[in-house]
Amino acid sequence: MTKLSVNVNKIATLRNARGTNVPNLLNVALDIEKFGAEGITVHPRPDERHITYKDVYKLSKSIDTELNIEGYPNENFMKLVLDVKPHQVTLVPDPPHVLTSNAGWNVLGNKSLLNEVLGEFKKAGIRTSVFMNPSAKEVEEIQYIDVDRIELYTEAYASGFSDKEKAILPFIEAAKIATEMGVGLNAGHDLNLDNLAFFKQNIEGLLEVSIGHALISDSLYYGLEKTVGMYKKCLK
Ligand code: PXP
């Protein structure tokens, strides 16, 4: 089974546009769970321009499904994750002002940082994941760190989807390498109603996808309940 974790950053972005509590992030997250999603993902950025640290503390106390916190492991992020103890932490090599995540880790270049922070999260009993490009060579480098899962960065798959048979190939190879190493597989970025089912059908052992932008955008047309159902159907 592949779990659907909905990234609710866009809901916070909409709320922050007015400085009020509309839409109510917590209620939306609880409804997303009620409509069948198996997890909620948040990606607090250093400038808190969408999800705030306060939001994460609040969400963590109320949601029943899996909470996945994504981000760059600076001091504030480490404190937040160790306080909240989510089910999963996904480390992303984001520079502070980047618009959205745009690359996976260079594991060898960040080996000591990654081993140090992954060790702390493991000690706290939190499942760990690192964001990775779909490159066989780069994924092979996870042998140098102790991590439970990788999240494959799917932007290249989404942008190459017009030739989907070709676009999926590096992901199949990267997924196989991770699986052979005993590392679990997540995926995310730019997945949508057009490209999700083909990805799921071709990537064996896909444990979780985290989806935000397209899912929240689709819900403007279909409504949140129906949209969550449509994404879940792609994962069957
Ligand atoms: N995974 C990571 C690491 C991300 O940074 C994001 C976007 O915040 C996503 C998944 C979800 O991407 P999208 O919003 O395009 O579905």
PDB file of C-alpha atoms and ligand atoms in Angstrom:
ATOM      1  CA  MET A   1       0.000   0.000   0.000  1.00  0.00           C
ATOM      2  CA  THR A   2       1.209   3.497  -0.814  1.00  0.00           C
ATOM      3  CA  LYS A   3       0.176   6.106   1.727  1.00  0.00           C
ATOM      4  CA  LEU A   4      -0.998   9.533   0.660  1.00  0.00           C
ATOM      5  CA  SER A   5       0.460  12.297   2.807  1.00  0.00           C
ATOM      6  CA  VAL A   6      -1.007  15.688   1.969  1.00  0.00           C
ATOM      7  CA  ASN A   7       1.322  18.670   2.214  1.00  0.00           C
ATOM      8  CA  VAL A   8      -0.751  21.489   3.749  1.00  0.00           C
ATOM      9  CA  ASN A   9       1.733  24.338   3.188  1.00  0.00           C
ATOM     10  CA  LYS A  10      -0.552  25.856   0.509  1.00  0.00           C
ATOM     11  CA  ILE A  11      -3.399  26.124   3.014  1.00  0.00           C
ATOM     12  CA  ALA A  12      -1.125  28.141   5.292  1.00  0.00           C
ATOM     13  CA  THR A  13      -0.042  30.312   2.341  1.00  0.00           C
ATOM     14  CA  LEU A  14      -3.678  31.148   1.623  1.00  0.00           C
ATOM     15  CA  ARG A  15      -4.358  31.903   5.282  1.00  0.00           C
ATOM     16  CA  ASN A  16      -1.264  34.083   5.586  1.00  0.00           C
ATOM     17  CA  ALA A  17      -2.390  36.227   2.635  1.00  0.00           C
ATOM     18  CA  ARG A  18      -4.952  37.885   4.929  1.00  0.00           C
ATOM     19  CA  GLY A  19      -3.392  37.563   8.364  1.00  0.00           C
ATOM     20  CA  THR A  20      -6.563  35.976   9.754  1.00  0.00           C
ATOM     21  CA  ASN A  21      -7.320  32.340  10.529  1.00  0.00           C
ATOM     22  CA  VAL A  22      -9.173  31.663   7.270  1.00  0.00           C
ATOM     23  CA  PRO A  23      -8.882  28.962   6.099  1.00  0.00           C
ATOM     24  CA  ASN A  24      -8.342  27.247   9.427  1.00  0.00           C
ATOM     25  CA  LEU A  25      -5.275  25.089   8.861  1.00  0.00           C
ATOM     26  CA  LEU A  26      -6.010  22.672  11.665  1.00  0.00           C
ATOM     27  CA  ASN A  27      -9.586  22.050  10.535  1.00  0.00           C
ATOM     28  CA  VAL A  28      -8.477  21.539   6.945  1.00  0.00           C
ATOM     29  CA  ALA A  29      -5.826  19.015   8.045  1.00  0.00           C
ATOM     30  CA  LEU A  30      -8.369  17.143  10.165  1.00  0.00           C
ATOM     31  CA  ASP A  31     -10.791  17.062   7.223  1.00  0.00           C
ATOM     32  CA  ILE A  32      -8.062  15.795   4.896  1.00  0.00           C
ATOM     33  CA  GLU A  33      -7.558  12.909   7.330  1.00  0.00           C
ATOM     34  CA  LYS A  34     -11.308  12.328   7.546  1.00  0.00           C
ATOM     35  CA  PHE A  35     -11.475  12.182   3.742  1.00  0.00           C
ATOM     36  CA  GLY A  36      -8.967   9.327   3.736  1.00  0.00           C
ATOM     37  CA  ALA A  37      -5.408  10.676   3.544  1.00  0.00           C
ATOM     38  CA  GLU A  38      -3.001   8.604   5.592  1.00  0.00           C
ATOM     39  CA  GLY A  39      -0.733  11.458   6.554  1.00  0.00           C
ATOM     40  CA  ILE A  40      -0.125  15.189   6.772  1.00  0.00           C
ATOM     41  CA  THR A  41       3.132  16.768   5.627  1.00  0.00           C
ATOM     42  CA  VAL A  42       4.428  20.169   6.655  1.00  0.00           C
ATOM     43  CA  HIS A  43       7.520  21.949   5.413  1.00  0.00           C
ATOM     44  CA  PRO A  44       8.288  24.922   7.647  1.00  0.00           C
ATOM     45  CA  ARG A  45      10.780  27.275   5.996  1.00  0.00           C
ATOM     46  CA  PRO A  46      13.212  29.422   8.004  1.00  0.00           C
ATOM     47  CA  ASP A  47      11.176  32.584   7.205  1.00  0.00           C
ATOM     48  CA  GLU A  48       7.879  30.806   8.161  1.00  0.00           C
ATOM     49  CA  ARG A  49       6.231  32.264   5.058  1.00  0.00           C
ATOM     50  CA  HIS A  50       3.674  29.474   4.933  1.00  0.00           C
ATOM     51  CA  ILE A  51       3.604  26.917   7.749  1.00  0.00           C
ATOM     52  CA  THR A  52       4.787  28.456  11.009  1.00  0.00           C
ATOM     53  CA  TYR A  53       6.542  26.591  13.800  1.00  0.00           C
ATOM     54  CA  LYS A  54       3.491  27.330  15.964  1.00  0.00           C
ATOM     55  CA  ASP A  55       1.284  25.603  13.355  1.00  0.00           C
ATOM     56  CA  VAL A  56       3.433  22.492  13.564  1.00  0.00           C
ATOM     57  CA  TYR A  57       3.150  22.258  17.366  1.00  0.00           C
ATOM     58  CA  LYS A  58      -0.622  22.677  17.092  1.00  0.00           C
ATOM     59  CA  LEU A  59      -1.071  20.153  14.280  1.00  0.00           C
ATOM     60  CA  SER A  60       1.074  17.581  16.043  1.00  0.00           C
ATOM     61  CA  LYS A  61      -1.254  17.549  19.034  1.00  0.00           C
ATOM     62  CA  SER A  62      -4.409  16.974  16.992  1.00  0.00           C
ATOM     63  CA  ILE A  63      -3.833  14.869  13.932  1.00  0.00           C
ATOM     64  CA  ASP A  64      -4.368  11.107  14.148  1.00  0.00           C
ATOM     65  CA  THR A  65      -2.525   9.945  11.048  1.00  0.00           C
ATOM     66  CA  GLU A  66       1.189  10.215  10.318  1.00  0.00           C
ATOM     67  CA  LEU A  67       2.850  13.594  10.624  1.00  0.00           C
ATOM     68  CA  ASN A  68       5.831  14.134   8.308  1.00  0.00           C
ATOM     69  CA  ILE A  69       7.981  17.213   8.914  1.00  0.00           C
ATOM     70  CA  GLU A  70      10.255  18.239   6.061  1.00  0.00           C
ATOM     71  CA  GLY A  71      13.060  20.728   6.050  1.00  0.00           C
ATOM     72  CA  TYR A  72      16.703  21.688   6.303  1.00  0.00           C
ATOM     73  CA  PRO A  73      18.231  20.573   9.615  1.00  0.00           C
ATOM     74  CA  ASN A  74      19.299  23.899  11.107  1.00  0.00           C
ATOM     75  CA  GLU A  75      19.190  24.477  14.857  1.00  0.00           C
ATOM     76  CA  ASN A  76      15.562  25.680  14.967  1.00  0.00           C
ATOM     77  CA  PHE A  77      14.361  22.822  12.804  1.00  0.00           C
ATOM     78  CA  MET A  78      16.159  20.270  14.972  1.00  0.00           C
ATOM     79  CA  LYS A  79      14.533  21.683  18.104  1.00  0.00           C
ATOM     80  CA  LEU A  80      11.085  21.682  16.501  1.00  0.00           C
ATOM     81  CA  VAL A  81      11.332  18.076  15.331  1.00  0.00           C
ATOM     82  CA  LEU A  82      12.791  16.799  18.590  1.00  0.00           C
ATOM     83  CA  ASP A  83      10.038  18.606  20.553  1.00  0.00           C
ATOM     84  CA  VAL A  84       7.199  17.406  18.350  1.00  0.00           C
ATOM     85  CA  LYS A  85       8.491  13.882  17.653  1.00  0.00           C
ATOM     86  CA  PRO A  86       6.569  13.323  14.399  1.00  0.00           C
ATOM     87  CA  HIS A  87       6.276   9.878  12.823  1.00  0.00           C
ATOM     88  CA  GLN A  88       8.736  10.891  10.149  1.00  0.00           C
ATOM     89  CA  VAL A  89      11.250  13.613   9.435  1.00  0.00           C
ATOM     90  CA  THR A  90      12.361  14.226   5.844  1.00  0.00           C
ATOM     91  CA  LEU A  91      15.597  16.151   5.457  1.00  0.00           C
ATOM     92  CA  VAL A  92      15.753  18.490   2.471  1.00  0.00           C
ATOM     93  CA  PRO A  93      18.852  20.486   1.427  1.00  0.00           C
ATOM     94  CA  ASP A  94      16.957  23.765   0.925  1.00  0.00           C
ATOM     95  CA  PRO A  95      18.813  27.052   0.920  1.00  0.00           C
ATOM     96  CA  PRO A  96      16.830  29.551   3.095  1.00  0.00           C
ATOM     97  CA  HIS A  97      15.063  31.652   0.408  1.00  0.00           C
ATOM     98  CA  VAL A  98      14.382  29.052  -2.241  1.00  0.00           C
ATOM     99  CA  LEU A  99      10.805  29.128  -3.638  1.00  0.00           C
ATOM    100  CA  THR A 100      10.379  25.367  -3.309  1.00  0.00           C
ATOM    101  CA  SER A 101      12.670  22.339  -2.908  1.00  0.00           C
ATOM    102  CA  ASN A 102      14.713  22.021  -6.060  1.00  0.00           C
ATOM    103  CA  ALA A 103      17.310  19.273  -5.501  1.00  0.00           C
ATOM    104  CA  GLY A 104      18.121  16.219  -3.479  1.00  0.00           C
ATOM    105  CA  TRP A 105      21.060  15.794  -1.093  1.00  0.00           C
ATOM    106  CA  ASN A 106      24.663  15.458  -2.082  1.00  0.00           C
ATOM    107  CA  VAL A 107      25.149  12.754   0.552  1.00  0.00           C
ATOM    108  CA  LEU A 108      28.937  12.494   0.376  1.00  0.00           C
ATOM    109  CA  GLY A 109      29.382  16.257   0.638  1.00  0.00           C
ATOM    110  CA  ASN A 110      27.121  16.362   3.707  1.00  0.00           C
ATOM    111  CA  LYS A 111      27.925  13.011   5.254  1.00  0.00           C
ATOM    112  CA  SER A 112      28.931  14.217   8.704  1.00  0.00           C
ATOM    113  CA  LEU A 113      25.999  16.657   9.015  1.00  0.00           C
ATOM    114  CA  LEU A 114      23.551  13.977   7.892  1.00  0.00           C
ATOM    115  CA  ASN A 115      24.945  11.285  10.165  1.00  0.00           C
ATOM    116  CA  GLU A 116      24.883  13.631  13.126  1.00  0.00           C
ATOM    117  CA  VAL A 117      21.286  14.785  12.688  1.00  0.00           C
ATOM    118  CA  LEU A 118      19.931  11.416  11.559  1.00  0.00           C
ATOM    119  CA  GLY A 119      21.496   9.897  14.670  1.00  0.00           C
ATOM    120  CA  GLU A 120      19.702  12.402  16.912  1.00  0.00           C
ATOM    121  CA  PHE A 121      16.345  11.743  15.271  1.00  0.00           C
ATOM    122  CA  LYS A 122      16.834   7.982  15.457  1.00  0.00           C
ATOM    123  CA  LYS A 123      17.659   8.232  19.151  1.00  0.00           C
ATOM    124  CA  ALA A 124      14.347  10.058  19.600  1.00  0.00           C
ATOM    125  CA  GLY A 125      12.512   7.210  17.820  1.00  0.00           C
ATOM    126  CA  ILE A 126      11.606   9.247  14.724  1.00  0.00           C
ATOM    127  CA  ARG A 127      11.606   7.554  11.312  1.00  0.00           C
ATOM    128  CA  THR A 128      14.038   9.316   8.995  1.00  0.00           C
ATOM    129  CA  SER A 129      14.036  10.057   5.294  1.00  0.00           C
ATOM    130  CA  VAL A 130      16.261  12.112   2.976  1.00  0.00           C
ATOM    131  CA  PHE A 131      15.237  13.854  -0.238  1.00  0.00           C
ATOM    132  CA  MET A 132      17.196  12.441  -3.207  1.00  0.00           C
ATOM    133  CA  ASN A 133      17.550  13.069  -6.917  1.00  0.00           C
ATOM    134  CA  PRO A 134      16.656  10.072  -9.113  1.00  0.00           C
ATOM    135  CA  SER A 135      20.292   9.293  -9.803  1.00  0.00           C
ATOM    136  CA  ALA A 136      21.664   5.779  -9.350  1.00  0.00           C
ATOM    137  CA  LYS A 137      25.060   7.177  -8.395  1.00  0.00           C
ATOM    138  CA  GLU A 138      23.639   9.573  -5.809  1.00  0.00           C
ATOM    139  CA  VAL A 139      21.275   6.997  -4.328  1.00  0.00           C
ATOM    140  CA  GLU A 140      24.161   4.517  -3.981  1.00  0.00           C
ATOM    141  CA  GLU A 141      25.790   7.045  -1.640  1.00  0.00           C
ATOM    142  CA  ILE A 142      23.118   6.509   1.006  1.00  0.00           C
ATOM    143  CA  GLN A 143      25.186   3.494   2.037  1.00  0.00           C
ATOM    144  CA  TYR A 144      27.304   6.044   3.952  1.00  0.00           C
ATOM    145  CA  ILE A 145      24.431   7.217   6.149  1.00  0.00           C
ATOM    146  CA  ASP A 146      21.991   5.456   8.436  1.00  0.00           C
ATOM    147  CA  VAL A 147      18.563   6.395   7.112  1.00  0.00           C
ATOM    148  CA  ASP A 148      15.225   4.545   7.032  1.00  0.00           C
ATOM    149  CA  ARG A 149      13.865   5.900   3.754  1.00  0.00           C
ATOM    150  CA  ILE A 150      14.569   8.166   0.822  1.00  0.00           C
ATOM    151  CA  GLU A 151      12.085  10.500  -0.815  1.00  0.00           C
ATOM    152  CA  LEU A 152      12.659  10.556  -4.562  1.00  0.00           C
ATOM    153  CA  TYR A 153      12.438  14.080  -6.000  1.00  0.00           C
ATOM    154  CA  THR A 154       9.886  13.642  -8.796  1.00  0.00           C
ATOM    155  CA  GLU A 155      10.106  17.005 -10.580  1.00  0.00           C
ATOM    156  CA  ALA A 156      12.057  15.516 -13.513  1.00  0.00           C
ATOM    157  CA  TYR A 157       9.445  12.777 -13.891  1.00  0.00           C
ATOM    158  CA  ALA A 158       6.603  15.314 -13.918  1.00  0.00           C
ATOM    159  CA  SER A 159       8.281  17.675 -16.361  1.00  0.00           C
ATOM    160  CA  GLY A 160       9.230  14.789 -18.671  1.00  0.00           C
ATOM    161  CA  PHE A 161       5.842  13.112 -18.464  1.00  0.00           C
ATOM    162  CA  SER A 162       5.000  13.643 -22.161  1.00  0.00           C
ATOM    163  CA  ASP A 163       7.521  10.811 -22.707  1.00  0.00           C
ATOM    164  CA  LYS A 164       6.599   8.936 -19.556  1.00  0.00           C
ATOM    165  CA  GLU A 165       8.268   5.628 -20.460  1.00  0.00           C
ATOM    166  CA  LYS A 166      11.583   7.475 -20.640  1.00  0.00           C
ATOM    167  CA  ALA A 167      10.926   9.780 -17.670  1.00  0.00           C
ATOM    168  CA  ILE A 168      10.255   6.899 -15.293  1.00  0.00           C
ATOM    169  CA  LEU A 169      13.465   4.956 -16.066  1.00  0.00           C
ATOM    170  CA  PRO A 170      15.873   6.728 -13.671  1.00  0.00           C
ATOM    171  CA  PHE A 171      13.278   6.399 -10.919  1.00  0.00           C
ATOM    172  CA  ILE A 172      12.932   2.655 -11.465  1.00  0.00           C
ATOM    173  CA  GLU A 173      16.697   2.283 -11.225  1.00  0.00           C
ATOM    174  CA  ALA A 174      17.063   4.537  -8.179  1.00  0.00           C
ATOM    175  CA  ALA A 175      14.175   2.773  -6.426  1.00  0.00           C
ATOM    176  CA  LYS A 176      15.740  -0.635  -7.076  1.00  0.00           C
ATOM    177  CA  ILE A 177      19.061   0.443  -5.571  1.00  0.00           C
ATOM    178  CA  ALA A 178      17.402   1.806  -2.437  1.00  0.00           C
ATOM    179  CA  THR A 179      15.275  -1.304  -2.012  1.00  0.00           C
ATOM    180  CA  GLU A 180      18.314  -3.577  -2.399  1.00  0.00           C
ATOM    181  CA  MET A 181      19.969  -1.611   0.404  1.00  0.00           C
ATOM    182  CA  GLY A 182      16.938  -2.160   2.617  1.00  0.00           C
ATOM    183  CA  VAL A 183      15.942   1.508   2.517  1.00  0.00           C
ATOM    184  CA  GLY A 184      12.236   2.390   2.159  1.00  0.00           C
ATOM    185  CA  LEU A 185      10.858   4.513  -0.656  1.00  0.00           C
ATOM    186  CA  ASN A 186       8.834   7.710  -0.600  1.00  0.00           C
ATOM    187  CA  ALA A 187       8.354  10.192  -3.438  1.00  0.00           C
ATOM    188  CA  GLY A 188       7.164  13.718  -3.951  1.00  0.00           C
ATOM    189  CA  HIS A 189       7.121  16.982  -5.872  1.00  0.00           C
ATOM    190  CA  ASP A 190       4.891  17.897  -8.812  1.00  0.00           C
ATOM    191  CA  LEU A 191       2.909  14.671  -8.630  1.00  0.00           C
ATOM    192  CA  ASN A 192      -0.635  15.171  -9.877  1.00  0.00           C
ATOM    193  CA  LEU A 193      -3.775  13.406 -11.113  1.00  0.00           C
ATOM    194  CA  ASP A 194      -2.243  12.867 -14.569  1.00  0.00           C
ATOM    195  CA  ASN A 195       1.114  11.429 -13.580  1.00  0.00           C
ATOM    196  CA  LEU A 196       0.575   9.729 -10.206  1.00  0.00           C
ATOM    197  CA  ALA A 197      -0.971   6.407 -11.290  1.00  0.00           C
ATOM    198  CA  PHE A 198       1.808   5.646 -13.805  1.00  0.00           C
ATOM    199  CA  PHE A 199       4.437   6.428 -11.189  1.00  0.00           C
ATOM    200  CA  LYS A 200       2.777   4.138  -8.666  1.00  0.00           C
ATOM    201  CA  GLN A 201       2.412   1.310 -11.220  1.00  0.00           C
ATOM    202  CA  ASN A 202       6.097   1.433 -12.111  1.00  0.00           C
ATOM    203  CA  ILE A 203       7.798   1.972  -8.775  1.00  0.00           C
ATOM    204  CA  GLU A 204       7.761  -1.179  -6.733  1.00  0.00           C
ATOM    205  CA  GLY A 205       7.639  -0.822  -2.980  1.00  0.00           C
ATOM    206  CA  LEU A 206       6.512   2.819  -2.980  1.00  0.00           C
ATOM    207  CA  LEU A 207       5.555   3.441   0.646  1.00  0.00           C
ATOM    208  CA  GLU A 208       4.376   7.047   0.595  1.00  0.00           C
ATOM    209  CA  VAL A 209       3.858  10.049  -1.637  1.00  0.00           C
ATOM    210  CA  SER A 210       3.633  13.590  -0.325  1.00  0.00           C
ATOM    211  CA  ILE A 211       1.583  15.894  -2.495  1.00  0.00           C
ATOM    212  CA  GLY A 212       0.628  19.516  -1.995  1.00  0.00           C
ATOM    213  CA  HIS A 213       0.419  22.018  -4.817  1.00  0.00           C
ATOM    214  CA  ALA A 214      -1.581  20.039  -7.387  1.00  0.00           C
ATOM    215  CA  LEU A 215      -3.895  18.410  -4.846  1.00  0.00           C
ATOM    216  CA  ILE A 216      -4.875  21.688  -3.209  1.00  0.00           C
ATOM    217  CA  SER A 217      -5.285  23.290  -6.664  1.00  0.00           C
ATOM    218  CA  ASP A 218      -7.511  20.420  -7.858  1.00  0.00           C
ATOM    219  CA  SER A 219      -9.667  20.805  -4.775  1.00  0.00           C
ATOM    220  CA  LEU A 220     -10.734  24.265  -6.053  1.00  0.00           C
ATOM    221  CA  TYR A 221     -12.569  22.440  -8.826  1.00  0.00           C
ATOM    222  CA  TYR A 222     -13.549  19.127  -7.258  1.00  0.00           C
ATOM    223  CA  GLY A 223     -13.720  19.965  -3.551  1.00  0.00           C
ATOM    224  CA  LEU A 224     -11.322  18.578  -0.971  1.00  0.00           C
ATOM    225  CA  GLU A 225     -13.164  15.350  -0.195  1.00  0.00           C
ATOM    226  CA  LYS A 226     -13.525  14.251  -3.805  1.00  0.00           C
ATOM    227  CA  THR A 227      -9.958  15.305  -4.618  1.00  0.00           C
ATOM    228  CA  VAL A 228      -8.428  13.254  -1.805  1.00  0.00           C
ATOM    229  CA  GLY A 229     -10.459  10.287  -3.068  1.00  0.00           C
ATOM    230  CA  MET A 230      -9.213  10.825  -6.636  1.00  0.00           C
ATOM    231  CA  TYR A 231      -5.564  10.860  -5.543  1.00  0.00           C
ATOM    232  CA  LYS A 232      -6.107   7.752  -3.423  1.00  0.00           C
ATOM    233  CA  LYS A 233      -7.594   6.007  -6.437  1.00  0.00           C
ATOM    234  CA  CYS A 234      -4.387   6.690  -8.394  1.00  0.00           C
ATOM    235  CA  LEU A 235      -2.496   4.823  -5.679  1.00  0.00           C
ATOM    236  CA  LYS A 236      -4.628   1.679  -5.765  1.00  0.00           C
TER     237      LYS A 236
HETATM  238  N1  PXP B   1       8.494  16.847  -1.089  1.00  0.00           N
HETATM  239  C1  PXP B   1       9.263  17.911  -0.746  1.00  0.00           C
HETATM  240  C2  PXP B   1      10.592  17.662  -0.126  1.00  0.00           C
HETATM  241  C3  PXP B   1       8.793  19.224  -0.930  1.00  0.00           C
HETATM  242  O1  PXP B   1       9.556  20.264  -0.587  1.00  0.00           O
HETATM  243  C4  PXP B   1       7.511  19.414  -1.483  1.00  0.00           C
HETATM  244  C5  PXP B   1       6.998  20.813  -1.667  1.00  0.00           C
HETATM  245  O2  PXP B   1       7.038  21.527  -0.477  1.00  0.00           O
HETATM  246  C6  PXP B   1       6.752  18.283  -1.831  1.00  0.00           C
HETATM  247  C7  PXP B   1       7.281  17.020  -1.630  1.00  0.00           C
HETATM  248  C8  PXP B   1       5.391  18.400  -2.421  1.00  0.00           C
HETATM  249  O3  PXP B   1       5.491  18.953  -3.690  1.00  0.00           O
HETATM  250  P1  PXP B   1       4.193  19.489  -4.429  1.00  0.00           P
HETATM  251  O4  PXP B   1       3.689  20.662  -3.648  1.00  0.00           O
HETATM  252  O5  PXP B   1       4.687  19.862  -5.797  1.00  0.00           O
HETATM  253  O6  PXP B   1       3.194  18.364  -4.462  1.00  0.00           O
END
